[in-house]
Short mmCIF file of C-alpha atoms in Angstrom, two decimals:
data_model
loop_
_atom_site.label_atom_id
_atom_site.label_comp_id
_atom_site.label_asym_id
_atom_site.label_seq_id
_atom_site.Cartn_x
_atom_site.Cartn_y
_atom_site.Cartn_z
CA UNK A 1 -20.76 2.04 55.99
CA UNK A 2 -21.91 2.26 59.58
CA UNK A 3 -25.25 2.96 60.90
CA UNK A 4 -26.68 6.58 60.72
CA UNK A 5 -28.77 8.90 62.95
CA UNK A 6 -32.05 9.42 61.26
CA UNK A 7 -33.59 12.70 62.35
CA UNK A 8 -37.54 12.75 62.17
CA UNK A 9 -37.76 16.50 62.06
CA UNK A 10 -41.30 18.08 60.96
CA UNK A 11 -40.82 19.77 57.27
CA UNK A 12 -43.84 22.37 58.44
CA UNK A 13 -41.18 24.51 60.48
CA UNK A 14 -39.14 25.00 57.03
CA UNK A 15 -42.20 26.09 55.02
CA UNK A 16 -41.26 29.09 52.47
CA UNK A 17 -42.54 32.13 54.10
CA UNK A 18 -40.79 31.70 57.22
CA UNK A 19 -38.20 34.51 57.63
CA UNK A 20 -34.40 33.20 58.99
CA UNK A 21 -34.76 31.49 62.31
CA UNK A 22 -33.17 29.31 64.79
CA UNK A 23 -34.44 26.08 66.08
CA UNK A 24 -33.57 24.76 69.32
CA UNK A 25 -34.02 21.13 68.63
CA UNK A 26 -31.51 19.98 72.14
CA UNK A 27 -30.65 21.92 75.20
CA UNK A 28 -27.05 21.51 73.98
CA UNK A 29 -27.75 24.29 71.74
CA UNK A 30 -27.21 26.78 74.82
CA UNK A 31 -23.78 26.13 75.08
CA UNK A 32 -22.96 26.94 71.24
CA UNK A 33 -25.09 29.85 71.30
CA UNK A 34 -27.57 31.99 73.16
CA UNK A 35 -31.15 31.50 73.14
CA UNK A 36 -31.86 35.10 72.02
CA UNK A 37 -29.24 34.83 68.98
CA UNK A 38 -30.05 37.13 66.44
CA UNK A 39 -29.41 36.37 62.48
CA UNK A 40 -28.59 39.41 60.39
CA UNK A 41 -28.23 39.96 56.76
CA UNK A 42 -24.73 41.36 55.98
CA UNK A 43 -24.81 41.49 52.23
CA UNK A 44 -27.32 40.82 49.47
CA UNK A 45 -28.08 40.96 45.75
CA UNK A 46 -25.64 38.22 44.91
CA UNK A 47 -26.31 35.73 42.20
CA UNK A 48 -24.81 32.84 44.39
CA UNK A 49 -23.20 32.95 47.81
CA UNK A 50 -20.44 30.54 48.45
CA UNK A 51 -17.31 29.32 50.11
CA UNK A 52 -16.79 32.11 52.84
CA UNK A 53 -13.49 32.63 54.33
CA UNK A 54 -12.42 35.19 56.85
CA UNK A 55 -9.22 37.04 56.52
CA UNK A 56 -7.80 38.16 59.95
CA UNK A 57 -5.41 40.69 58.83
CA UNK A 58 -8.21 42.37 56.82
CA UNK A 59 -10.75 42.14 59.46
CA UNK A 60 -12.53 41.09 56.05
CA UNK A 61 -15.02 38.70 54.53
CA UNK A 62 -14.25 36.96 51.29
CA UNK A 63 -17.02 35.08 49.44
CA UNK A 64 -17.28 33.31 45.95
CA UNK A 65 -20.15 34.01 43.60
CA UNK A 66 -19.49 31.31 41.18
CA UNK A 67 -21.87 32.14 38.25
CA UNK A 68 -20.78 35.93 38.48
CA UNK A 69 -17.12 34.82 38.48
CA UNK A 70 -16.55 37.03 41.41
CA UNK A 71 -14.61 37.18 44.99
CA UNK A 72 -16.38 39.67 46.84
CA UNK A 73 -14.89 41.18 49.99
CA UNK A 74 -16.89 42.21 53.05
CA UNK A 75 -16.21 44.73 55.82
CA UNK A 76 -18.06 45.90 58.64
CA UNK A 77 -19.22 49.50 57.90
CA UNK A 78 -18.34 49.11 54.52
CA UNK A 79 -20.56 46.23 53.13
CA UNK A 80 -19.57 43.95 50.28
CA UNK A 81 -17.71 45.07 46.82
CA UNK A 82 -15.91 43.04 44.33
CA UNK A 83 -12.37 42.17 45.51
CA UNK A 84 -11.25 39.62 42.13
CA UNK A 85 -12.97 39.61 38.79
CA UNK A 86 -12.58 37.02 37.30
CA UNK A 87 -12.16 34.57 40.00
CA UNK A 88 -12.01 31.44 37.98
CA UNK A 89 -11.78 31.27 34.07
CA UNK A 90 -12.26 34.27 31.84
CA UNK A 91 -14.00 33.64 28.32
CA UNK A 92 -15.40 30.58 29.25
CA UNK A 93 -18.43 29.00 26.90
CA UNK A 94 -21.79 29.22 28.94
CA UNK A 95 -22.94 26.53 27.19
CA UNK A 96 -20.56 24.33 28.57
CA UNK A 97 -19.38 25.99 31.70
CA UNK A 98 -22.02 26.08 34.38
CA UNK A 99 -19.84 28.12 36.86
CA UNK A 100 -16.95 29.85 35.66
CA UNK A 101 -16.02 31.34 38.97
CA UNK A 102 -14.36 30.19 42.36
CA UNK A 103 -16.27 28.06 44.58
CA UNK A 104 -14.68 27.07 47.90
CA UNK A 105 -12.07 29.55 49.65
CA UNK A 106 -9.56 28.50 52.42
CA UNK A 107 -6.59 30.63 53.90
CA UNK A 108 -3.27 28.97 53.85
CA UNK A 109 -0.71 29.19 56.74
CA UNK A 110 1.47 31.52 54.34
CA UNK A 111 -1.30 34.02 54.33
CA UNK A 112 -2.49 32.95 50.81
CA UNK A 113 -6.00 31.87 49.38
CA UNK A 114 -6.16 28.46 48.55
CA UNK A 115 -9.52 28.30 45.71
CA UNK A 116 -11.43 25.52 44.74
CA UNK A 117 -11.85 27.17 41.20
CA UNK A 118 -14.44 25.77 39.53
CA UNK A 119 -14.26 27.17 36.13
CA UNK A 120 -10.45 26.96 35.81
CA UNK A 121 -11.18 22.95 37.04
CA UNK A 122 -8.02 23.30 39.46
CA UNK A 123 -6.97 24.04 43.06
CA UNK A 124 -5.37 27.56 42.99
CA UNK A 125 -3.21 29.71 44.90
CA UNK A 126 -4.26 33.50 45.57
CA UNK A 127 -1.55 36.27 46.76
CA UNK A 128 -4.12 38.40 48.56
CA UNK A 129 -1.69 41.31 48.40
CA UNK A 130 -0.73 40.98 44.54
CA UNK A 131 -3.62 38.97 43.40
CA UNK A 132 -1.31 36.53 41.59
CA UNK A 133 -2.49 33.32 40.72
CA UNK A 134 -0.89 29.75 40.75
CA UNK A 135 -2.07 26.50 39.53
CA UNK A 136 -1.37 24.04 42.47
CA UNK A 137 -3.00 20.96 40.52
CA UNK A 138 -5.26 20.69 37.64
CA UNK A 139 -5.14 16.83 36.61
CA UNK A 140 -5.53 13.27 38.52
CA UNK A 141 -3.45 10.74 36.31
CA UNK A 142 -3.06 13.46 33.20
CA UNK A 143 -7.06 14.20 33.31
CA UNK A 144 -8.75 17.38 34.08
CA UNK A 145 -10.67 17.95 36.84
CA UNK A 146 -14.35 18.16 36.63
CA UNK A 147 -14.93 21.24 38.73
CA UNK A 148 -13.29 21.42 42.00
CA UNK A 149 -16.09 22.48 44.57
CA UNK A 150 -14.85 22.52 48.44
CA UNK A 151 -11.57 22.18 50.19
CA UNK A 152 -9.93 21.72 53.53
CA UNK A 153 -6.42 22.39 54.73
CA UNK A 154 -4.63 20.48 57.03
CA UNK A 155 -1.99 21.53 59.35
CA UNK A 156 1.03 19.74 57.05
CA UNK A 157 -0.27 21.90 54.07
CA UNK A 158 -1.96 18.98 52.49
CA UNK A 159 -5.57 19.99 51.08
CA UNK A 160 -8.36 17.80 51.00
CA UNK A 161 -10.76 18.70 48.01
CA UNK A 162 -13.72 17.39 46.38
CA UNK A 163 -14.77 17.49 42.50
CA UNK A 164 -18.03 17.09 41.56
CA UNK A 165 -19.42 18.12 38.15
CA UNK A 166 -21.84 20.91 39.12
CA UNK A 167 -19.74 23.23 37.18
CA UNK A 168 -20.16 21.63 34.02
CA UNK A 169 -23.66 22.57 32.28
CA UNK A 170 -24.31 18.94 31.26
CA UNK A 171 -22.73 17.40 34.39
CA UNK A 172 -21.36 13.75 34.07
CA UNK A 173 -22.71 14.07 30.27
CA UNK A 174 -20.55 17.25 29.49
CA UNK A 175 -18.30 17.04 26.95
CA UNK A 176 -15.54 18.39 28.77
CA UNK A 177 -15.89 15.93 31.35
CA UNK A 178 -12.30 13.53 31.19
CA UNK A 179 -12.54 11.79 34.58
CA UNK A 180 -15.30 8.85 34.94
CA UNK A 181 -15.69 9.25 38.24
CA UNK A 182 -16.44 12.32 40.91
CA UNK A 183 -13.70 12.62 43.62
CA UNK A 184 -12.54 13.13 46.68
CA UNK A 185 -8.54 13.88 46.65
CA UNK A 186 -6.06 14.88 48.45
CA UNK A 187 -2.93 17.00 47.78
CA UNK A 188 0.39 17.35 49.17
CA UNK A 189 2.77 20.53 48.11
CA UNK A 190 4.84 19.31 45.49
CA UNK A 191 3.06 16.12 45.04
CA UNK A 192 0.41 14.60 42.62
CA UNK A 193 -3.51 14.52 43.64
CA UNK A 194 -4.15 11.19 45.16
CA UNK A 195 -7.80 9.82 44.67
CA UNK A 196 -9.21 8.87 48.44
CA UNK A 197 -12.64 7.95 46.93
CA UNK A 198 -14.28 7.80 43.56
CA UNK A 199 -17.57 5.96 44.18
CA UNK A 200 -19.47 8.99 45.54
CA UNK A 201 -21.86 10.72 42.86
CA UNK A 202 -21.99 14.09 44.13
CA UNK A 203 -19.04 14.69 46.76
CA UNK A 204 -19.29 18.39 48.03
CA UNK A 205 -18.34 19.95 51.50
CA UNK A 206 -15.64 18.71 53.14
CA UNK A 207 -14.14 19.41 56.66
CA UNK A 208 -11.46 18.13 59.23
CA UNK A 209 -11.78 17.35 62.90
CA UNK A 210 -9.78 19.45 65.03
CA UNK A 211 -7.39 16.47 65.90
CA UNK A 212 -7.15 15.70 62.12
CA UNK A 213 -8.13 12.11 62.69
CA UNK A 214 -11.37 12.22 60.78
CA UNK A 215 -12.20 13.74 57.59
CA UNK A 216 -16.06 14.84 57.13
CA UNK A 217 -17.62 14.81 53.66
CA UNK A 218 -21.13 15.89 52.62
CA UNK A 219 -22.96 14.11 49.67
CA UNK A 220 -25.56 16.31 47.81
CA UNK A 221 -27.13 13.25 46.22
CA UNK A 222 -30.68 13.60 47.17
CA UNK A 223 -30.45 9.90 47.10
CA UNK A 224 -28.22 9.68 49.45
CA UNK A 225 -27.89 12.89 50.86
CA UNK A 226 -25.86 13.21 54.14
CA UNK A 227 -22.71 13.84 55.88
CA UNK A 228 -20.12 10.75 56.20
CA UNK A 229 -16.83 10.48 57.93
CA UNK A 230 -13.48 8.77 57.12
CA UNK A 231 -10.90 7.96 59.87
CA UNK A 232 -7.36 9.33 58.91
CA UNK A 233 -3.83 7.97 59.96
CA UNK A 234 -1.12 9.66 60.67
CA UNK A 235 -0.03 10.17 56.90
CA UNK A 236 -3.70 11.38 55.85
CA UNK A 237 -4.77 8.22 54.23
CA UNK A 238 -8.40 7.39 54.77
CA UNK A 239 -9.88 4.18 56.35
CA UNK A 240 -13.65 3.14 55.32
CA UNK A 241 -15.89 5.70 55.18
CA UNK A 242 -19.07 5.72 57.41
CA UNK A 243 -22.52 7.43 57.30
CA UNK A 244 -22.77 9.75 60.27
CA UNK A 245 -25.83 11.63 59.46
CA UNK A 246 -28.77 10.67 56.76
CA UNK A 247 -30.19 13.83 55.92
CA UNK A 248 -32.30 12.21 53.92
CA UNK A 249 -35.82 12.71 56.11
CA UNK A 250 -35.32 16.16 56.10
CA UNK A 251 -35.83 16.40 52.56
CA UNK A 252 -39.06 17.76 51.33
CA UNK A 253 -40.96 19.48 48.49
CA UNK A 254 -40.74 23.04 50.04
CA UNK A 255 -37.54 22.47 51.96
CA UNK A 256 -34.60 24.45 50.74
CA UNK A 257 -30.95 23.33 50.39
CA UNK A 258 -29.14 19.70 51.02
CA UNK A 259 -25.65 18.68 52.50
CA UNK A 260 -23.63 21.03 50.98
CA UNK A 261 -20.69 22.96 52.66
CA UNK A 262 -19.53 22.41 56.11
CA UNK A 263 -17.26 23.89 58.78
CA UNK A 264 -16.06 21.98 62.48
CA UNK A 265 -15.59 24.15 65.62
CA UNK A 266 -12.24 24.10 67.67
CA UNK A 267 -14.67 21.91 70.49
CA UNK A 268 -15.66 19.55 67.37
CA UNK A 269 -19.21 20.91 66.75
CA UNK A 270 -20.28 20.64 63.25
CA UNK A 271 -22.14 23.30 61.31
CA UNK A 272 -23.41 21.52 58.02
CA UNK A 273 -25.49 22.92 55.59
CA UNK A 274 -28.60 20.67 55.32
CA UNK A 275 -32.03 20.64 53.84
CA UNK A 276 -33.83 23.13 55.73
CA UNK A 277 -30.91 25.59 56.21
CA UNK A 278 -27.52 24.94 58.94
CA UNK A 279 -27.59 22.08 60.81
CA UNK A 280 -25.77 22.34 63.99
CA UNK A 281 -24.83 19.01 65.72
CA UNK A 282 -22.12 17.22 67.97
CA UNK A 283 -19.43 14.80 66.57
CA UNK A 284 -21.80 12.00 67.38
CA UNK A 285 -24.51 13.23 65.25
CA UNK A 286 -26.71 14.66 67.98
CA UNK A 287 -28.48 17.37 65.84
CA UNK A 288 -28.34 20.66 68.51
CA UNK A 289 -30.07 23.05 66.52
CA UNK A 290 -31.07 24.00 62.84
CA UNK A 291 -30.59 27.69 61.39
CA UNK A 292 -33.30 28.42 58.70
CA UNK A 293 -32.55 31.09 56.25
CA UNK A 294 -36.68 30.96 55.26
CA UNK A 295 -37.04 29.74 51.74
CA UNK A 296 -33.41 30.09 51.19
CA UNK A 297 -30.91 27.48 51.17
CA UNK A 298 -27.77 28.36 53.31
CA UNK A 299 -24.76 26.62 51.15
CA UNK A 300 -21.84 27.12 53.62
CA UNK A 301 -20.44 28.99 56.54
CA UNK A 302 -17.24 30.02 58.43
CA UNK A 303 -16.30 31.64 61.36
CA UNK A 304 -14.96 34.87 61.72
CA UNK A 305 -14.16 38.15 63.30
CA UNK A 306 -13.14 36.80 67.14
CA UNK A 307 -13.86 33.39 66.07
CA UNK A 308 -16.90 33.66 67.68
CA UNK A 309 -19.02 34.81 64.62
CA UNK A 310 -20.48 32.45 62.05
CA UNK A 311 -21.10 33.69 58.82
CA UNK A 312 -23.51 31.80 56.24
CA UNK A 313 -23.55 32.07 52.65
CA UNK A 314 -27.55 31.72 51.68
CA UNK A 315 -28.21 31.89 48.13
CA UNK A 316 -28.59 35.76 47.38
CA UNK A 317 -27.18 36.89 50.73
CA UNK A 318 -24.44 36.64 53.32
CA UNK A 319 -25.92 36.24 57.12
CA UNK A 320 -24.07 36.51 60.58
CA UNK A 321 -24.84 35.30 64.09
CA UNK A 322 -23.09 35.36 67.36
CA UNK A 323 -21.67 32.38 69.08
CA UNK A 324 -20.90 31.42 72.30
CA UNK A 325 -17.93 29.21 71.51
CA UNK A 326 -15.03 30.08 69.57
CA UNK A 327 -15.00 28.18 66.16
CA UNK A 328 -11.09 28.50 65.54
CA UNK A 329 -8.54 25.99 66.19
CA UNK A 330 -5.41 26.56 67.87
#
């Protein structure tokens, strides 16, 4: 692994009684958002908000609630309402399955949703009009996945996804676990899953650089918490990973959250779940700012509306803030 940038940020700023706020860690943050940018709560009362994705045609935000087995849809002026139930596997045993619903969501070039389906233990496709579901891939070398967590779609249609055991009640010790690793995978339409890395304890959020020559990965094991980067060749194969950002100095007793979901803006700016909230940083891992949701962790995010809105899933609610940059790549 390569070197990492340790960030000795004072944990006092993340005390549990603080309201949602934005910490400016570098003047470079002003390029990303205005100094007076305000955080707005647009939905609440959720068991655990995750995997947001914007639907341009519907002018709507979809987000998962894995323990409730729901996908909710939010639209301006209408609020949030159930969109798909169950979003994952129906009738699971709560003694064995911790998260029966969908987790990460992404929109394919064909306008259909791709789902990291924790309950079904598969990557699935959802036709948004008919709500017809298709399992794309659910096994590696004949063995069922653990509980797919997050995914990123390349322009070619290849899907990169993570498969930690978070959806299983007993994690690595679950009797349902068939694989002896927690993996980072690549899947191409019509093919089989290819294991890219099976050495990480808790692979979680995943994203692609705008030029698709780097795969970013968040690891949510506190002992190695951080953002990792893999070089990608033209075939989509990974090279040796390096530790891009070490999040362990940000951990603390009263600091909510860990490295989790992430998105990369069109200019390469990274928006990464981290201890204390959502970390905004350059591709060189220079921290620019930290969005805090008070005592709530921020699990994931996405760009929406005109591309200059950042939506964040924060425990029992969804937040929104305006950006100066456009997150969407061409």
